[in-house]
Amino acid sequence: MTGVTEQDGGSRGFVAATRLVAEREMKVFLRSKGFWIGLAVIVVGLFAISILPTVFGGGETKVAAVGSEAAEALADTGLEVREVADVAAAEALIRADEVKAAVVPDTTGESATGIRVLALDDPPNSVVAALRTAPPVDLLDPAEVGQDQRQLAIMVFAMVFLIVGMSGTAIAQSTVTEKQTRIVEILVSTVPVRALLAGKIAGHSLLTIGQVLVIAVAGPIALRLGGHQELLALVAPALGWFVPFLVFGFVLLASMWAVAGSLVSRQEDLGSSMGLVMMLVMGPYFGVMFFSDNATVLTVLSFLPFSSAIAMPVRLFAGDAAVWEPLLALGLLAGTVVLTVLLASRIYSGSLLHTGGKLALSKAWAREE
């Protein structure tokens, strides 16, 4: 009975110490201007990505017109009009990406304006908005998610992951600061080293969840202001998956940021230990951005732990992932998180009190007590 009591007491002590460190980390960063500036950058970036393409559309939108009625409707709209002989010619221009859309005569009697708008796979909101009365829109290759919508989703998911992932540098910087000022020696005399690591990860993870909640509120507002209301229903399932992927992904990176900070004793040396973690943050970002049109590569990226937080929500948004795929990807990510945290805990314990130059990982592993 005594052994059980001591074990329970030790567990409670570890939890209490972890909570104490987590509260300290959160209070420090909530008082930091950098934290609020970073959050503001994310929110402003969301609004910029959603609104600026509508405001600065890259010049006049090119539109094909079939018949005098269509040409008259497009007069004084500010659109670049190209008159063609028939609907077939207009469709050919759309498929060749020479025009954004086409305004053609309505032969069904459904349109009160006598015209219809043709587009490839995305409703041409800028064209419809330029007309006095919104006519019906027909898509030549209707898809659940258009290419423009897909690119917008990729940019949003990738940008949020990049900024949140890079925010983990604060863990490395705070660890080095504690070592440089010798505060860490006081901390480890009262708090177990593993509780110190767990508290840092827990505190920053809670801050990340708070950031995600702000993004979840700001995102729909930005989409509405940018004229992307149709995206809200489509993005909801993907956003629901993005949150757990982002949280697990951050915990994975947070443990590595903490190790990067523990291996050095001066802020000047921090860059030499952060290279690998930087690659693991930037790699998925560029991988998804560059290979967004390659279904095979994107599928592989959606199952790799360090890139699944971006790639899998993008595939879910596009409707390219089966029901079981996000479950498997999240399971792989969670398993990698557990393994990485265990490894990080040992290395962190062996390197936290090290002073001098950068400590090699092998030596930190051997020094673990």
XYZ file of C-alpha atoms in Angstrom:
369
model
C 0.000 0.000 0.000
C 2.860 2.355 0.797
C 4.385 1.870 -2.664
C 1.082 2.712 -4.335
C 0.697 5.793 -2.173
C 4.192 7.012 -2.997
C 3.606 6.383 -6.699
C 0.307 8.275 -6.598
C 1.985 11.096 -4.701
C 4.773 11.199 -7.257
C 2.251 11.346 -10.103
C 0.339 14.142 -8.405
C 3.595 15.981 -7.796
C 4.580 15.654 -11.456
C 1.173 16.902 -12.612
C 1.272 19.827 -10.171
C 4.786 20.761 -11.292
C 3.783 20.514 -14.949
C 0.766 22.733 -14.319
C 2.920 25.273 -12.481
C 5.403 25.486 -15.367
C 2.594 25.666 -17.936
C 0.936 28.546 -16.069
C 4.267 30.365 -15.853
C 4.914 29.972 -19.594
C 1.422 31.174 -20.480
C 1.620 34.224 -18.215
C 5.022 35.197 -19.619
C 3.913 34.964 -23.243
C 0.492 36.526 -22.711
C 2.350 39.575 -21.396
C 4.648 39.548 -24.420
C 4.003 41.956 -27.291
C 5.488 39.417 -29.690
C 2.708 36.908 -28.971
C -0.049 39.396 -29.752
C 1.787 40.729 -32.792
C 2.116 37.167 -34.119
C -1.593 36.510 -33.600
C -2.444 39.796 -35.309
C -0.265 38.814 -38.281
C -2.192 35.542 -38.638
C -5.589 37.266 -38.528
C -4.540 40.064 -40.889
C -3.027 37.459 -43.213
C -6.327 35.551 -43.316
C -8.225 38.681 -44.271
C -5.569 39.612 -46.833
C -5.648 36.199 -48.529
C -9.454 36.268 -48.674
C -10.028 39.890 -49.683
C -7.023 41.120 -51.689
C -7.471 38.736 -54.657
C -10.960 40.189 -55.073
C -9.754 43.786 -54.806
C -6.608 43.347 -56.901
C -7.660 40.777 -59.440
C -4.662 41.224 -61.682
C -6.190 43.629 -64.213
C -9.411 43.473 -66.177
C -11.215 40.140 -66.240
C -11.522 38.727 -69.753
C -15.025 37.670 -70.773
C -16.381 36.245 -74.024
C -19.706 37.570 -75.338
C -22.056 35.734 -77.711
C -24.654 37.916 -79.413
C -25.603 41.562 -79.186
C -27.642 41.118 -76.007
C -24.621 39.712 -74.159
C -22.347 42.457 -75.501
C -24.836 45.111 -74.379
C -25.051 43.595 -70.886
C -21.255 43.722 -70.602
C -20.961 47.339 -71.729
C -19.539 49.725 -69.109
C -18.773 46.872 -66.694
C -15.009 47.389 -66.700
C -14.514 43.869 -68.047
C -12.403 43.081 -71.100
C -14.974 41.782 -73.602
C -14.148 39.484 -76.500
C -17.030 38.901 -78.915
C -17.256 35.436 -80.482
C -19.562 33.829 -83.023
C -21.276 31.141 -80.982
C -21.446 29.266 -77.681
C -19.037 26.561 -78.874
C -16.357 29.176 -79.548
C -16.955 30.706 -76.114
C -16.605 27.306 -74.437
C -13.336 26.703 -76.300
C -11.922 29.994 -74.998
C -12.953 29.113 -71.443
C -11.320 25.680 -71.607
C -8.168 27.237 -73.083
C -8.106 29.646 -70.117
C -8.143 32.631 -72.472
C -11.230 34.073 -70.787
C -12.575 33.781 -67.251
C -16.176 33.302 -68.344
C -18.632 33.850 -71.178
C -21.995 35.597 -71.369
C -24.312 33.772 -73.776
C -27.998 33.927 -74.793
C -30.429 32.038 -72.582
C -32.257 29.379 -74.591
C -34.135 27.849 -71.661
C -36.340 30.766 -70.702
C -35.157 30.538 -67.096
C -33.205 33.807 -67.066
C -35.085 37.051 -66.537
C -32.239 38.918 -68.232
C -32.178 36.721 -71.331
C -28.539 35.780 -70.792
C -26.532 33.156 -68.922
C -22.945 33.004 -67.681
C -20.637 30.103 -68.524
C -17.483 29.254 -66.538
C -15.185 26.271 -66.165
C -15.338 25.019 -62.568
C -15.672 28.114 -60.342
C -18.585 30.579 -60.307
C -17.092 33.812 -61.743
C -18.163 36.102 -58.900
C -16.419 39.154 -60.369
C -18.303 38.760 -63.666
C -21.677 38.162 -62.043
C -21.170 41.131 -59.701
C -20.343 43.414 -62.645
C -23.669 42.736 -64.376
C -26.705 44.810 -63.453
C -28.785 41.724 -62.674
C -27.223 38.401 -61.714
C -27.998 35.782 -64.398
C -27.868 31.988 -63.958
C -24.372 30.454 -63.965
C -23.506 27.195 -65.743
C -20.224 25.367 -65.118
C -18.667 23.337 -67.928
C -16.752 21.064 -65.536
C -18.630 21.351 -62.259
C -16.637 20.125 -59.297
C -17.321 20.138 -55.583
C -14.240 22.317 -55.141
C -12.921 24.576 -57.887
C -9.244 25.242 -58.529
C -9.380 28.792 -57.155
C -11.087 27.570 -54.004
C -8.544 24.777 -53.630
C -5.617 27.193 -53.915
C -7.195 29.516 -51.358
C -7.639 26.634 -48.906
C -4.037 25.510 -49.435
C -2.714 29.006 -48.767
C -4.801 29.388 -45.604
C -3.936 25.977 -44.120
C -0.249 26.288 -45.051
C 0.083 29.843 -43.752
C -1.535 29.028 -40.400
C 0.628 25.914 -39.955
C 3.780 27.832 -40.880
C 3.148 30.696 -38.467
C 2.016 28.450 -35.607
C 4.931 26.070 -36.211
C 7.449 28.895 -36.248
C 5.962 30.284 -33.033
C 7.547 27.278 -31.349
C 10.882 29.085 -31.606
C 9.731 30.897 -28.467
C 10.176 27.620 -26.563
C 13.777 27.313 -27.737
C 14.499 30.955 -26.980
C 13.005 30.797 -23.477
C 14.993 27.635 -22.735
C 18.254 29.298 -23.778
C 17.391 32.439 -21.806
C 16.806 30.357 -18.673
C 20.163 28.630 -19.168
C 22.007 31.861 -19.940
C 20.648 33.616 -16.841
C 21.123 30.513 -14.646
C 17.411 30.513 -13.798
C 17.232 26.914 -14.974
C 19.393 25.810 -12.037
C 16.804 27.201 -9.642
C 13.961 25.637 -11.612
C 15.409 22.116 -11.709
C 16.096 22.270 -7.956
C 12.353 22.548 -7.332
C 10.780 21.041 -10.476
C 11.653 17.713 -12.165
C 13.316 18.257 -15.532
C 10.677 16.196 -17.338
C 7.930 18.248 -15.690
C 9.709 21.375 -16.912
C 9.614 20.051 -20.490
C 6.014 18.849 -20.162
C 4.949 22.209 -18.738
C 6.575 24.142 -21.557
C 4.892 21.944 -24.178
C 1.517 22.060 -22.393
C 1.604 25.823 -21.879
C 2.521 26.635 -25.451
C 0.052 24.048 -26.782
C -2.769 25.748 -24.860
C -1.677 29.086 -26.300
C -1.753 27.487 -29.759
C -5.270 26.154 -29.185
C -6.302 29.685 -28.223
C -4.804 30.982 -31.468
C -6.672 28.310 -33.423
C -9.965 29.345 -31.805
C -9.335 32.961 -32.831
C -8.589 31.772 -36.373
C -11.767 29.657 -36.382
C -13.789 32.792 -35.589
C -11.901 35.145 -37.928
C -11.774 32.708 -40.859
C -15.505 32.651 -41.717
C -15.686 36.443 -41.358
C -12.756 36.856 -43.765
C -14.345 34.468 -46.271
C -17.631 36.378 -46.196
C -15.925 39.732 -46.690
C -13.925 38.274 -49.579
C -17.041 37.003 -51.324
C -16.289 33.330 -50.653
C -19.488 32.442 -48.799
C -19.802 29.193 -50.740
C -16.538 28.030 -49.157
C -17.912 28.043 -45.619
C -19.948 24.850 -45.983
C -17.102 23.160 -47.858
C -14.331 24.152 -45.458
C -16.162 23.212 -42.235
C -15.352 19.443 -42.328
C -11.727 20.103 -43.286
C -11.398 22.754 -40.561
C -12.765 20.269 -38.034
C -9.912 17.914 -38.899
C -7.345 20.711 -39.204
C -7.646 21.609 -35.509
C -6.527 18.219 -34.061
C -3.885 17.838 -36.776
C -2.536 21.301 -35.977
C -2.478 20.686 -32.215
C -0.708 17.317 -32.523
C 1.647 18.796 -35.098
C 2.522 21.644 -32.766
C 3.222 19.303 -29.831
C 5.512 17.312 -32.131
C 7.440 20.425 -33.136
C 7.338 21.937 -29.628
C 9.249 19.007 -28.149
C 11.896 19.425 -30.846
C 12.112 23.200 -30.319
C 12.692 22.566 -26.598
C 15.517 20.138 -27.369
C 17.045 22.628 -29.815
C 17.130 25.224 -27.043
C 18.564 22.855 -24.453
C 21.566 21.895 -26.612
C 23.094 25.393 -26.505
C 23.805 27.915 -23.760
C 23.773 31.210 -25.679
C 21.231 32.891 -27.931
C 24.020 33.388 -30.481
C 24.394 29.610 -30.858
C 20.676 28.874 -31.147
C 20.646 29.076 -34.944
C 23.057 26.144 -35.208
C 20.706 23.825 -33.313
C 17.440 24.907 -34.938
C 18.272 23.973 -38.537
C 16.571 20.563 -38.554
C 13.418 21.836 -36.866
C 13.243 24.760 -39.295
C 13.403 22.285 -42.185
C 10.600 20.212 -40.665
C 8.427 23.345 -40.472
C 9.296 24.832 -43.858
C 9.459 21.514 -45.743
C 5.746 20.632 -45.426
C 4.795 24.229 -46.270
C 6.711 24.283 -49.545
C 5.900 20.635 -50.296
C 2.144 21.200 -50.214
C 2.402 24.540 -52.034
C 4.553 23.151 -54.868
C 2.849 19.752 -55.256
C -0.767 20.771 -54.662
C -1.695 19.598 -58.185
C 0.125 16.265 -57.864
C -2.379 13.853 -56.313
C 0.215 11.122 -55.674
C 2.700 13.368 -53.871
C -0.068 15.085 -51.892
C -1.409 11.695 -50.796
C 2.036 10.661 -49.540
C 2.470 14.001 -47.743
C -0.929 13.563 -46.072
C 0.329 10.472 -44.216
C 3.791 11.742 -43.244
C 3.618 13.035 -39.634
C 5.413 16.318 -40.283
C 3.291 17.277 -43.322
C -0.075 15.612 -42.630
C -1.290 18.655 -40.663
C -1.459 20.593 -43.949
C -1.835 17.955 -46.656
C -4.670 15.896 -45.149
C -7.036 18.857 -44.489
C -6.389 20.039 -48.066
C -7.337 16.603 -49.439
C -10.411 16.503 -47.194
C -11.430 19.949 -48.413
C -11.100 18.811 -52.035
C -13.018 15.604 -51.337
C -10.037 13.445 -52.338
C -9.655 11.496 -49.080
C -11.612 8.430 -47.983
C -13.245 8.354 -44.549
C -10.531 6.136 -43.034
C -7.579 8.156 -44.306
C -7.652 11.065 -41.805
C -8.104 8.577 -38.959
C -5.015 6.646 -40.045
C -3.002 9.828 -40.635
C -3.976 11.238 -37.231
C -3.087 7.929 -35.580
C 0.352 7.954 -37.224
C 0.844 11.558 -36.140
C -0.225 10.822 -32.547
C 2.111 7.815 -32.374
C 4.989 9.915 -33.687
C 4.201 12.590 -31.093
C 4.408 10.076 -28.232
C 7.699 8.628 -29.509
C 9.227 12.058 -30.161
C 8.224 13.422 -26.746
C 9.782 10.388 -25.033
C 13.025 10.827 -26.982
C 12.982 14.584 -26.419
C 12.458 14.065 -22.694
C 15.640 12.025 -22.397
C 17.744 14.411 -24.503
C 16.307 17.446 -22.688
C 17.196 15.919 -19.312
C 20.760 15.283 -20.429
C 21.387 18.693 -21.960
C 19.449 21.240 -19.896
C 22.208 21.867 -17.353
C 25.002 21.768 -19.925
C 27.016 24.960 -20.307
C 29.573 25.945 -22.901
C 29.304 25.235 -26.624
C 26.679 23.247 -28.487
C 26.160 19.750 -27.064
C 25.933 16.831 -29.510
C 22.735 14.765 -29.405
C 24.692 11.584 -28.642
C 26.344 13.193 -25.624
C 23.021 14.599 -24.409
C 21.531 11.115 -24.659
C 24.433 9.609 -22.705
C 24.233 12.312 -20.001
C 20.569 11.575 -19.213
C 20.071 10.863 -15.560
